[in-house]
CSV table of C-alpha atoms in Angstrom, one decimal:
chain,number,residue,atom,x,y,z
A,1,MET,CA,324.1,123.0,-38.0
A,2,MET,CA,324.0,126.7,-37.2
A,3,GLU,CA,320.8,128.5,-37.5
A,4,HIS,CA,320.7,131.6,-39.6
A,5,THR,CA,318.1,134.2,-39.0
A,6,LEU,CA,317.5,137.1,-41.1
A,7,LYS,CA,318.2,140.3,-39.3
A,8,VAL,CA,316.7,143.6,-40.5
A,9,GLU,CA,316.5,146.6,-38.3
A,10,ALA,CA,313.0,147.2,-37.0
A,11,LEU,CA,311.1,150.1,-38.4
A,12,ALA,CA,310.2,153.0,-36.1
A,13,ASN,CA,307.8,154.5,-38.5
A,14,GLY,CA,306.9,153.5,-42.1
A,15,THR,CA,305.4,150.7,-44.1
A,16,VAL,CA,306.1,147.0,-44.4
A,17,ILE,CA,305.0,145.2,-47.5
A,18,ASP,CA,305.3,141.5,-47.0
A,19,HIS,CA,304.3,138.4,-49.0
A,20,ILE,CA,305.1,140.0,-52.4
A,21,PRO,CA,305.4,137.2,-55.0
A,22,ALA,CA,309.1,136.6,-55.6
A,23,GLY,CA,310.3,138.6,-58.5
A,24,GLN,CA,307.7,141.4,-58.2
A,25,GLY,CA,309.5,143.3,-55.5
A,26,ARG,CA,311.7,145.2,-57.9
A,27,ARG,CA,308.7,146.2,-60.0
A,28,ILE,CA,306.9,147.5,-56.9
A,29,LEU,CA,309.9,149.6,-55.9
A,30,LYS,CA,309.9,151.2,-59.3
A,31,LEU,CA,306.1,151.5,-59.4
A,32,PHE,CA,305.9,153.6,-56.2
A,33,ARG,CA,309.2,155.4,-56.9
A,34,MET,CA,310.3,154.4,-53.5
A,35,SER,CA,314.0,154.9,-54.0
A,36,GLU,CA,313.3,158.5,-55.2
A,37,SER,CA,311.9,159.3,-51.7
A,38,GLY,CA,315.4,159.5,-50.1
A,39,GLU,CA,314.2,157.4,-47.2
A,40,ARG,CA,315.8,154.3,-45.9
A,41,ILE,CA,314.6,151.2,-47.6
A,42,TYR,CA,315.2,147.5,-46.7
A,43,ILE,CA,314.6,145.0,-49.4
A,44,GLY,CA,314.5,141.3,-49.3
A,45,PHE,CA,314.3,139.2,-52.5
A,46,ASN,CA,313.6,135.5,-52.6
A,47,LEU,CA,313.1,135.1,-48.9
A,48,PRO,CA,311.8,131.8,-47.6
A,49,SER,CA,308.0,131.8,-47.3
A,50,ARG,CA,305.9,129.0,-45.8
A,51,ARG,CA,303.0,129.9,-48.0
A,52,THR,CA,304.6,130.3,-51.4
A,53,GLY,CA,308.2,129.0,-51.0
A,54,LYS,CA,309.8,132.3,-51.9
A,55,LYS,CA,308.7,135.9,-51.4
A,56,ASP,CA,309.9,139.5,-51.6
A,57,LEU,CA,309.7,142.0,-48.8
A,58,ILE,CA,310.0,145.8,-48.7
A,59,LYS,CA,310.3,148.0,-45.6
A,60,VAL,CA,310.3,151.7,-46.1
A,61,GLU,CA,311.0,154.2,-43.4
A,62,ASN,CA,308.8,157.3,-42.8
A,63,ILE,CA,306.5,156.7,-45.7
A,64,THR,CA,302.9,155.7,-44.9
A,65,PHE,CA,301.0,153.8,-47.6
A,66,THR,CA,297.5,155.2,-48.3
A,67,PRO,CA,294.6,152.8,-48.9
A,68,ALA,CA,294.6,154.0,-52.6
A,69,GLN,CA,298.3,153.0,-53.0
A,70,ALA,CA,297.5,149.6,-51.4
A,71,ASN,CA,294.8,149.1,-54.0
A,72,GLN,CA,297.3,149.9,-56.8
A,73,LEU,CA,299.7,147.4,-55.2
A,74,ALA,CA,297.0,144.8,-55.4
A,75,LEU,CA,297.3,144.8,-59.1
A,76,PHE,CA,300.8,143.3,-58.9
A,77,ALA,CA,300.8,141.6,-55.6
A,78,PRO,CA,297.2,140.7,-54.7
A,79,ASN,CA,298.2,138.5,-51.7
A,80,ALA,CA,300.7,141.0,-50.2
A,81,THR,CA,300.2,142.4,-46.8
A,82,VAL,CA,300.7,146.1,-46.0
A,83,ASN,CA,301.3,147.1,-42.4
A,84,VAL,CA,301.7,150.7,-41.4
A,85,ILE,CA,304.1,151.1,-38.6
A,86,GLU,CA,304.1,153.8,-36.0
A,87,ASN,CA,306.4,153.8,-33.0
A,88,PHE,CA,307.6,150.2,-33.7
A,89,LYS,CA,304.0,149.0,-33.6
A,90,VAL,CA,301.6,147.9,-36.3
A,91,LYS,CA,299.2,150.9,-36.4
A,92,GLU,CA,297.1,149.6,-39.3
A,93,LYS,CA,296.9,146.6,-41.6
A,94,LEU,CA,295.7,147.7,-45.0
A,95,THR,CA,293.5,145.4,-46.9
A,96,LEU,CA,294.2,145.2,-50.6
A,97,GLY,CA,291.4,145.4,-53.2
A,98,VAL,CA,291.8,145.7,-56.9
A,99,PRO,CA,291.1,149.4,-57.7
A,100,ASP,CA,288.5,150.7,-60.3
A,101,THR,CA,291.1,152.9,-62.0
A,102,VAL,CA,294.8,153.3,-62.1
A,103,ASP,CA,295.9,156.8,-62.8
A,104,GLY,CA,299.3,158.2,-63.6
A,105,MET,CA,301.2,155.1,-62.7
A,106,LEU,CA,301.5,152.9,-65.7
A,107,THR,CA,302.8,153.4,-69.2
A,108,CYS,CA,300.3,152.3,-71.9
A,109,PRO,CA,301.9,149.3,-73.7
A,110,ASN,CA,300.4,150.5,-77.0
A,111,SER,CA,303.3,152.4,-78.7
A,112,ASN,CA,300.8,154.3,-80.9
A,113,CYS,CA,298.8,155.6,-77.9
A,114,ILE,CA,298.6,159.4,-77.7
A,115,THR,CA,299.9,159.1,-74.1
A,116,ALA,CA,303.3,158.0,-75.5
A,117,THR,CA,303.9,161.4,-77.0
A,118,GLU,CA,301.7,164.0,-75.2
A,119,PRO,CA,302.4,165.1,-71.6
A,120,VAL,CA,299.3,163.6,-70.1
A,121,GLU,CA,298.6,161.3,-67.1
A,122,THR,CA,297.7,157.8,-68.2
A,123,SER,CA,294.4,156.3,-66.9
A,124,PHE,CA,293.3,152.7,-67.0
A,125,ARG,CA,290.0,151.1,-66.0
A,126,VAL,CA,290.4,147.9,-64.2
A,127,SER,CA,288.3,144.8,-64.8
A,128,GLU,CA,288.6,141.2,-63.8
A,129,LYS,CA,287.6,138.3,-66.0
A,130,GLU,CA,288.0,134.7,-64.9
A,131,GLY,CA,290.3,135.8,-62.2
A,132,GLU,CA,292.6,137.7,-64.6
A,133,VAL,CA,293.1,141.4,-64.1
A,134,ARG,CA,292.7,143.5,-67.2
A,135,LEU,CA,293.3,147.2,-67.8
A,136,LYS,CA,291.7,149.3,-70.5
A,137,CYS,CA,293.4,152.6,-71.5
A,138,LYS,CA,291.1,155.6,-71.3
A,139,TYR,CA,292.7,157.1,-74.4
A,140,CYS,CA,293.5,154.4,-77.0
A,141,GLU,CA,290.7,152.1,-75.6
A,142,LYS,CA,292.9,149.0,-75.8
A,143,THR,CA,292.7,146.4,-73.1
A,144,PHE,CA,295.8,144.7,-71.7
A,145,ALA,CA,296.6,141.9,-69.3
A,146,ARG,CA,298.5,142.9,-66.2
A,147,ASP,CA,301.7,141.4,-67.5
A,148,ALA,CA,301.7,143.7,-70.5
A,149,PHE,CA,302.9,146.5,-68.3
A,150,ALA,CA,306.6,145.7,-68.4
A,151,GLN,CA,307.6,149.3,-68.7
A,152,LEU,CA,306.7,151.5,-65.8
A,153,ARG,CA,306.3,155.3,-65.8
B,1,MET,CA,263.8,169.2,-74.5
B,2,SER,CA,267.3,169.4,-76.0
B,3,ASN,CA,268.6,166.5,-78.1
B,4,PRO,CA,270.9,164.0,-76.4
B,5,LEU,CA,274.0,165.0,-78.4
B,6,TYR,CA,273.8,168.8,-77.8
B,7,GLN,CA,277.2,170.2,-76.9
B,8,ARG,CA,278.6,166.7,-76.5
B,9,HIS,CA,281.9,165.3,-77.7
B,10,VAL,CA,281.6,162.4,-80.2
B,11,ILE,CA,284.7,160.4,-79.6
B,12,SER,CA,283.9,156.7,-79.5
B,13,ILE,CA,280.9,154.5,-80.5
B,14,ALA,CA,281.1,153.0,-77.0
B,15,ASP,CA,280.0,156.4,-75.6
B,16,LEU,CA,276.7,156.4,-77.5
B,17,THR,CA,273.5,154.8,-76.4
B,18,ARG,CA,270.9,153.2,-78.7
B,19,HIS,CA,268.8,156.4,-78.3
B,20,ASP,CA,271.8,158.6,-79.4
B,21,LEU,CA,272.4,156.4,-82.5
B,22,GLU,CA,268.7,156.5,-83.4
B,23,THR,CA,268.6,160.3,-83.0
B,24,VAL,CA,271.5,160.6,-85.5
B,25,ILE,CA,269.9,158.3,-88.0
B,26,ALA,CA,266.5,160.0,-87.8
B,27,THR,CA,268.2,163.4,-88.2
B,28,ALA,CA,270.3,162.2,-91.2
B,29,GLN,CA,267.1,160.9,-92.8
B,30,GLN,CA,265.4,164.2,-92.2
B,31,LEU,CA,268.3,166.2,-93.7
B,32,LYS,CA,268.5,164.0,-96.7
B,33,ARG,CA,264.8,164.4,-97.4
B,34,GLU,CA,264.6,168.1,-96.6
B,35,PRO,CA,267.9,169.9,-96.8
B,36,ARG,CA,268.5,172.7,-94.3
B,37,THR,CA,270.9,175.6,-95.0
B,38,ASP,CA,270.4,177.4,-91.6
B,39,LEU,CA,271.4,174.9,-89.0
B,40,LEU,CA,275.1,176.0,-88.8
B,41,LYS,CA,274.4,179.7,-89.7
B,42,ASP,CA,277.0,181.9,-88.1
B,43,LYS,CA,278.9,178.9,-86.9
B,44,VAL,CA,282.6,178.2,-87.6
B,45,VAL,CA,283.8,174.6,-87.5
B,46,ALA,CA,287.5,173.7,-87.4
B,47,SER,CA,288.4,170.8,-89.6
B,48,CYS,CA,291.9,169.7,-88.4
B,49,PHE,CA,293.4,166.8,-90.2
B,50,PHE,CA,296.7,165.9,-88.6
B,51,GLU,CA,296.7,163.0,-91.0
B,52,ALA,CA,295.4,163.1,-94.6
B,53,SER,CA,292.0,161.6,-95.4
B,54,THR,CA,290.3,162.6,-98.5
B,55,ARG,CA,286.7,161.3,-98.1
B,56,THR,CA,286.3,162.0,-94.4
B,57,ARG,CA,287.6,165.5,-94.6
B,58,LEU,CA,285.7,166.5,-97.8
B,59,SER,CA,282.5,165.0,-96.6
B,60,PHE,CA,282.8,166.8,-93.2
B,61,GLU,CA,283.6,170.1,-94.9
B,62,THR,CA,280.7,169.6,-97.4
B,63,ALA,CA,278.4,168.9,-94.4
B,64,VAL,CA,279.4,172.1,-92.7
B,65,GLN,CA,278.9,174.2,-95.8
B,66,ARG,CA,275.6,172.6,-96.8
B,67,LEU,CA,274.3,173.5,-93.3
B,68,GLY,CA,275.3,177.2,-93.8
B,69,GLY,CA,278.4,177.1,-91.6
B,70,THR,CA,282.0,178.0,-92.4
B,71,VAL,CA,285.2,175.9,-92.1
B,72,ILE,CA,288.7,176.7,-91.0
B,73,GLY,CA,291.5,174.1,-90.7
B,74,PHE,CA,294.2,172.2,-92.3
B,75,ASP,CA,294.5,168.9,-94.2
B,76,ASP,CA,298.0,168.0,-93.3
B,77,GLY,CA,299.4,168.2,-89.7
B,78,GLY,CA,303.0,168.5,-91.1
B,79,ASN,CA,302.6,172.2,-91.7
B,80,THR,CA,301.3,173.2,-88.3
B,81,SER,CA,303.1,174.7,-85.2
B,82,LEU,CA,302.7,171.3,-83.6
B,83,ALA,CA,305.0,169.7,-86.2
B,84,LYS,CA,307.2,172.7,-87.0
B,85,LYS,CA,307.7,174.2,-83.5
B,86,GLY,CA,307.0,171.2,-81.2
B,87,GLU,CA,303.8,172.5,-79.7
B,88,THR,CA,301.9,169.8,-77.8
B,89,MET,CA,298.6,168.7,-79.4
B,90,ALA,CA,296.8,169.6,-76.2
B,91,ASP,CA,298.0,173.2,-76.5
B,92,SER,CA,297.1,173.4,-80.3
B,93,VAL,CA,293.6,172.1,-79.5
B,94,ARG,CA,293.1,174.5,-76.6
B,95,ILE,CA,293.9,177.5,-78.9
B,96,ILE,CA,292.0,176.4,-82.0
B,97,THR,CA,288.9,175.5,-80.0
B,98,SER,CA,288.8,179.0,-78.5
B,99,TYR,CA,288.2,180.3,-82.1
B,100,VAL,CA,285.4,178.0,-83.2
B,101,ASP,CA,282.1,176.4,-82.3
B,102,ALA,CA,283.1,172.8,-83.0
B,103,PHE,CA,286.3,170.9,-83.7
B,104,VAL,CA,286.5,168.0,-86.2
B,105,MET,CA,289.8,166.1,-86.1
B,106,ARG,CA,291.7,163.2,-87.5
B,107,HIS,CA,295.0,162.1,-86.0
B,108,PRO,CA,297.3,159.2,-86.5
B,109,LYS,CA,297.6,158.4,-82.8
B,110,ASP,CA,295.1,156.2,-80.9
B,111,GLY,CA,293.3,158.2,-78.3
B,112,ALA,CA,294.1,161.7,-79.7
B,113,ALA,CA,290.5,162.7,-80.0
B,114,ARG,CA,289.8,161.7,-76.3
B,115,LEU,CA,292.7,163.8,-75.2
B,116,ALA,CA,291.6,166.7,-77.4
B,117,SER,CA,288.1,166.6,-75.8
B,118,GLU,CA,289.7,167.1,-72.4
B,119,ASN,CA,291.4,170.3,-73.7
B,120,SER,CA,288.5,171.7,-75.6
B,121,SER,CA,285.8,174.2,-74.7
B,122,VAL,CA,283.6,173.2,-77.7
B,123,PRO,CA,282.4,169.8,-78.9
B,124,VAL,CA,285.1,167.6,-80.5
B,125,ILE,CA,284.1,165.2,-83.3
B,126,ASN,CA,286.5,162.3,-83.9
B,127,GLY,CA,287.1,161.9,-87.6
B,128,GLY,CA,289.4,158.9,-86.9
B,129,ASP,CA,292.2,158.4,-84.3
B,130,GLY,CA,294.8,155.9,-85.4
B,131,SER,CA,293.5,152.4,-85.4
B,132,ASN,CA,291.1,153.2,-82.6
B,133,GLN,CA,287.7,154.8,-83.5
B,134,HIS,CA,286.0,156.4,-86.5
B,135,PRO,CA,282.5,157.0,-85.2
B,136,SER,CA,281.2,159.1,-88.1
B,137,GLN,CA,281.9,156.1,-90.4
B,138,THR,CA,279.9,153.9,-88.1
B,139,LEU,CA,277.1,156.4,-88.1
B,140,LEU,CA,277.0,156.6,-91.9
B,141,ASP,CA,277.0,152.8,-92.0
B,142,LEU,CA,274.1,152.6,-89.6
B,143,PHE,CA,272.2,155.3,-91.5
B,144,THR,CA,272.7,153.4,-94.8
B,145,ILE,CA,271.7,150.1,-93.3
B,146,HIS,CA,268.6,151.6,-91.8
B,147,GLU,CA,267.8,153.4,-95.1
B,148,THR,CA,268.0,150.2,-97.1
B,149,GLN,CA,266.3,147.9,-94.6
B,150,GLY,CA,263.8,150.2,-92.9
B,151,LYS,CA,265.1,149.0,-89.5
B,152,LEU,CA,268.2,148.0,-87.6
B,153,ASP,CA,266.7,145.4,-85.2
B,154,GLY,CA,267.1,141.7,-86.0
B,155,LEU,CA,269.1,142.0,-89.2
B,156,THR,CA,271.6,139.3,-90.4
B,157,LEU,CA,274.9,140.6,-91.6
B,158,ALA,CA,278.1,139.2,-92.9
B,159,PHE,CA,281.5,140.9,-92.4
B,160,VAL,CA,284.1,139.8,-95.0
B,161,GLY,CA,287.8,140.4,-95.3
B,162,ASP,CA,290.2,142.0,-92.8
B,163,LEU,CA,288.2,141.8,-89.5
B,164,LYS,CA,291.3,142.1,-87.3
B,165,TYR,CA,292.7,145.5,-88.2
B,166,GLY,CA,289.5,147.1,-89.7
B,167,ARG,CA,288.3,149.5,-87.0
B,168,THR,CA,285.2,150.1,-89.3
B,169,VAL,CA,283.9,146.6,-88.7
B,170,HIS,CA,284.8,146.6,-85.0
B,171,SER,CA,282.8,149.8,-84.3
B,172,LEU,CA,279.9,148.7,-86.5
B,173,ALA,CA,279.6,145.3,-84.8
B,174,GLN,CA,279.8,147.1,-81.4
B,175,ALA,CA,277.0,149.5,-82.5
B,176,LEU,CA,274.8,146.8,-84.0
B,177,ALA,CA,275.1,144.7,-80.8
B,178,LEU,CA,272.6,147.2,-79.4
B,179,PHE,CA,270.1,146.1,-82.0
B,180,ASN,CA,270.2,142.4,-81.6
B,181,CYS,CA,271.6,141.6,-85.1
B,182,LYS,CA,273.1,138.3,-86.2
B,183,PHE,CA,276.6,138.2,-87.6
B,184,TYR,CA,278.7,135.9,-89.9
B,185,PHE,CA,282.4,136.6,-89.9
B,186,ILE,CA,284.3,135.5,-93.1
B,187,ALA,CA,288.0,136.2,-92.8
B,188,PRO,CA,291.4,134.5,-93.1
B,189,GLU,CA,292.4,133.0,-89.7
B,190,ALA,CA,295.2,135.6,-89.4
B,191,LEU,CA,292.7,138.4,-89.8
B,192,ALA,CA,289.9,137.1,-87.6
B,193,MET,CA,287.6,139.3,-85.5
B,194,PRO,CA,289.6,140.1,-82.3
B,195,ASP,CA,288.6,138.4,-79.0
B,196,TYR,CA,287.6,141.7,-77.3
B,197,ILE,CA,284.9,142.3,-79.9
B,198,CYS,CA,283.6,138.8,-79.6
B,199,GLU,CA,283.5,139.1,-75.8
B,200,GLN,CA,281.5,142.3,-76.1
B,201,LEU,CA,279.0,140.5,-78.4
B,202,ASP,CA,278.9,137.6,-75.9
B,203,ALA,CA,278.1,140.1,-73.2
B,204,HIS,CA,275.1,141.4,-75.2
B,205,GLY,CA,274.0,137.9,-76.0
B,206,ILE,CA,274.5,138.4,-79.7
B,207,GLU,CA,274.6,135.4,-82.1
B,208,TYR,CA,277.7,135.2,-84.3
B,209,GLN,CA,279.3,132.5,-86.4
B,210,LEU,CA,282.4,132.0,-88.5
B,211,ALA,CA,281.7,131.1,-92.1
B,212,ALA,CA,284.1,129.6,-94.6
B,213,SER,CA,282.7,131.3,-97.8
B,214,ILE,CA,280.5,134.1,-98.9
B,215,GLU,CA,278.3,131.8,-101.0
B,216,GLU,CA,277.2,129.6,-98.1
B,217,VAL,CA,275.6,132.5,-96.2
B,218,VAL,CA,274.4,134.8,-99.0
B,219,PRO,CA,270.7,133.5,-99.0
B,220,GLU,CA,270.3,134.5,-95.4
B,221,LEU,CA,271.8,138.0,-95.5
B,222,ASP,CA,270.3,141.4,-95.3
B,223,ILE,CA,273.7,143.2,-95.4
B,224,LEU,CA,277.0,141.9,-96.9
B,225,TYR,CA,279.8,144.2,-95.5
B,226,MET,CA,283.0,143.8,-97.6
B,227,THR,CA,286.4,145.1,-96.5
B,228,ARG,CA,289.8,144.9,-98.2
B,229,VAL,CA,292.4,142.3,-97.3
B,230,GLN,CA,295.6,144.2,-97.4
B,231,LYS,CA,298.4,142.7,-99.5
B,232,GLU,CA,301.1,143.8,-97.1
B,233,ARG,CA,299.8,141.5,-94.4
B,234,PHE,CA,300.7,138.4,-96.3
B,235,ASP,CA,303.4,136.9,-98.5
B,236,GLU,CA,302.7,137.0,-102.2
B,237,THR,CA,301.7,133.3,-102.7
B,238,GLU,CA,299.5,133.3,-99.6
B,239,PHE,CA,297.9,136.6,-100.7
B,240,GLN,CA,297.1,135.3,-104.2
B,241,HIS,CA,295.4,132.2,-102.7
B,242,LEU,CA,293.4,134.2,-100.1
B,243,LYS,CA,292.4,137.0,-102.4
B,244,SER,CA,290.0,134.9,-104.5
B,245,LYS,CA,288.3,133.6,-101.4
B,246,TYR,CA,287.4,137.1,-100.1
B,247,LYS,CA,286.4,138.6,-103.5
B,248,LEU,CA,282.8,139.2,-104.5
B,249,ASP,CA,281.4,139.0,-108.0
B,250,ALA,CA,277.9,139.2,-109.3
B,251,SER,CA,277.4,135.5,-109.8
B,252,MET,CA,277.8,134.9,-106.1
B,253,LEU,CA,274.8,137.0,-105.4
B,254,GLU,CA,272.3,134.9,-107.4
B,255,GLY,CA,270.6,133.3,-104.4
B,256,ALA,CA,270.4,136.6,-102.4
B,257,LYS,CA,267.2,138.0,-100.9
B,258,PRO,CA,265.9,141.0,-102.9
B,259,ASN,CA,266.7,143.3,-99.9
B,260,LEU,CA,270.4,142.3,-99.7
B,261,LYS,CA,272.7,145.3,-100.0
B,262,VAL,CA,276.5,145.1,-100.4
B,263,LEU,CA,278.4,147.8,-98.4
B,264,HIS,CA,282.1,148.7,-98.3
B,265,PRO,CA,283.8,151.6,-96.5
B,266,LEU,CA,285.8,152.3,-99.8
B,267,PRO,CA,288.3,152.6,-101.4
B,268,ARG,CA,287.8,149.1,-103.0
B,269,ILE,CA,290.6,147.6,-105.0
B,270,ASP,CA,289.4,144.4,-106.5
B,271,GLU,CA,287.5,142.7,-103.6
B,272,ILE,CA,284.2,143.7,-105.3
B,273,ALA,CA,284.3,143.0,-109.0
B,274,THR,CA,282.9,145.8,-111.1
B,275,ASP,CA,280.1,143.6,-112.4
B,276,VAL,CA,278.5,143.8,-108.9
B,277,ASP,CA,278.0,147.6,-109.5
B,278,ALA,CA,275.2,147.0,-111.9
B,279,THR,CA,273.3,144.6,-109.6
B,280,PRO,CA,270.4,146.0,-107.4
B,281,HIS,CA,272.5,144.8,-104.4
B,282,ALA,CA,275.3,147.3,-104.8
B,283,TYR,CA,275.0,150.2,-102.4
B,284,TYR,CA,278.5,151.2,-101.6
B,285,PHE,CA,278.5,154.5,-103.6
B,286,GLN,CA,275.3,155.6,-102.0
B,287,GLN,CA,276.8,154.6,-98.7
B,288,ALA,CA,279.7,157.0,-99.3
B,289,GLN,CA,277.3,159.7,-100.3
B,290,ASN,CA,275.4,159.2,-97.1
B,291,GLY,CA,278.6,160.2,-95.3
B,292,VAL,CA,277.7,163.8,-95.9
B,293,PHE,CA,274.2,163.4,-94.4
B,294,ALA,CA,275.4,161.4,-91.4
B,295,ARG,CA,278.0,164.1,-90.7
B,296,GLN,CA,275.5,166.9,-91.3
B,297,ALA,CA,273.3,165.2,-88.7
B,298,LEU,CA,276.1,164.9,-86.2
B,299,LEU,CA,277.2,168.6,-86.6
B,300,ALA,CA,273.6,169.8,-86.5
B,301,LEU,CA,272.8,167.9,-83.3
B,302,VAL,CA,276.0,168.8,-81.5
B,303,LEU,CA,275.4,172.5,-82.3
B,304,ASN,CA,271.6,172.9,-82.0
B,305,GLU,CA,269.5,172.2,-78.9
B,306,THR,CA,266.7,171.1,-81.2
B,307,VAL,CA,266.8,170.2,-84.9
């Protein structure tokens, strides 16, 4: 049987996000508005993973993830790895930690929240209970599970 | 030393400490006993009701005038630049608050008061934001409970009716959690107290239980807090069946302690029979009247370093 290997051009400079749970890649692309950057992006969905069976992978050229962005990523892909690439080499491996607040990134799932009609940046306080991440809207004061954020800003 | 509420926004009960709550109660008590007509002298307060609310608006406006202040504002957001010309609420608030010393508002959207406070140069007092918070109602409830019981610590209360959608009972339970009270919740399953409130009570180590009927807990209670089960949440047959279970009449209060008071945020429909009005336990009309004193206390504290 012929062996197939996945070939993706190596990044000169940029960020590689690996070990994204399969199915979350699309959400992360939207979340960080990656396609709006105009930079070259390589995406792999449902790639084989030894750890989880399947995974998603995103490589984005010339964009360097900040530690704050890595923390926001942790909300949706806590076990992802984020490597910052410079000159074809891993310059930095960012560690992901759940952030205290998430500002300006998510749409409040409460349709009666004032943030749905007024031009204001949303803000959520993050807490964890029994391993489940929850976000409380600064404005409407309602608390939501991570999965409630289907719609992204 | 200035009072802890001086020049502060009053948006959510969760923002207030036990000391803040006690300061409001003590001030309301003082103003009920010895009225003051000078505390808002030369002050202009905006009363902006983007959504109608008769009792809240009139009691806030009475409070301002009783303290010697003057009121500007509107009682229906439909006739403002915001509704007619599409101005953002943030801009409306920024302009109006530049005219006045304090800004009282009610708005149909959750979180509107918090957003207003971020765009205001003067204290914002939340008179109700959607289904979220209504702190002045909670303060008048606390003041009334304290007035009738002489304390807030260690009381036993039952909340009856719609505990799911009623922001009044949520905020009151949150506030009383700071005073180590014990709660009974009596509600149809579909209208039970939400998990997030129960979790907050758990975090404070507060004892609470569900009870099936009012009668079984009456002998233990200091406060029986009634709310209305809204017809539109059920089909007609179910509603008729439920209604009788969450309705109070005078005969049900026979085994009550002498200090038991029945409260209700009003308006009541038929969940408290009129025969309760004549019992020494009825206190809901005085509770509504206390709204003026609690709101006077809030305004006086927010606008005066010392009261």
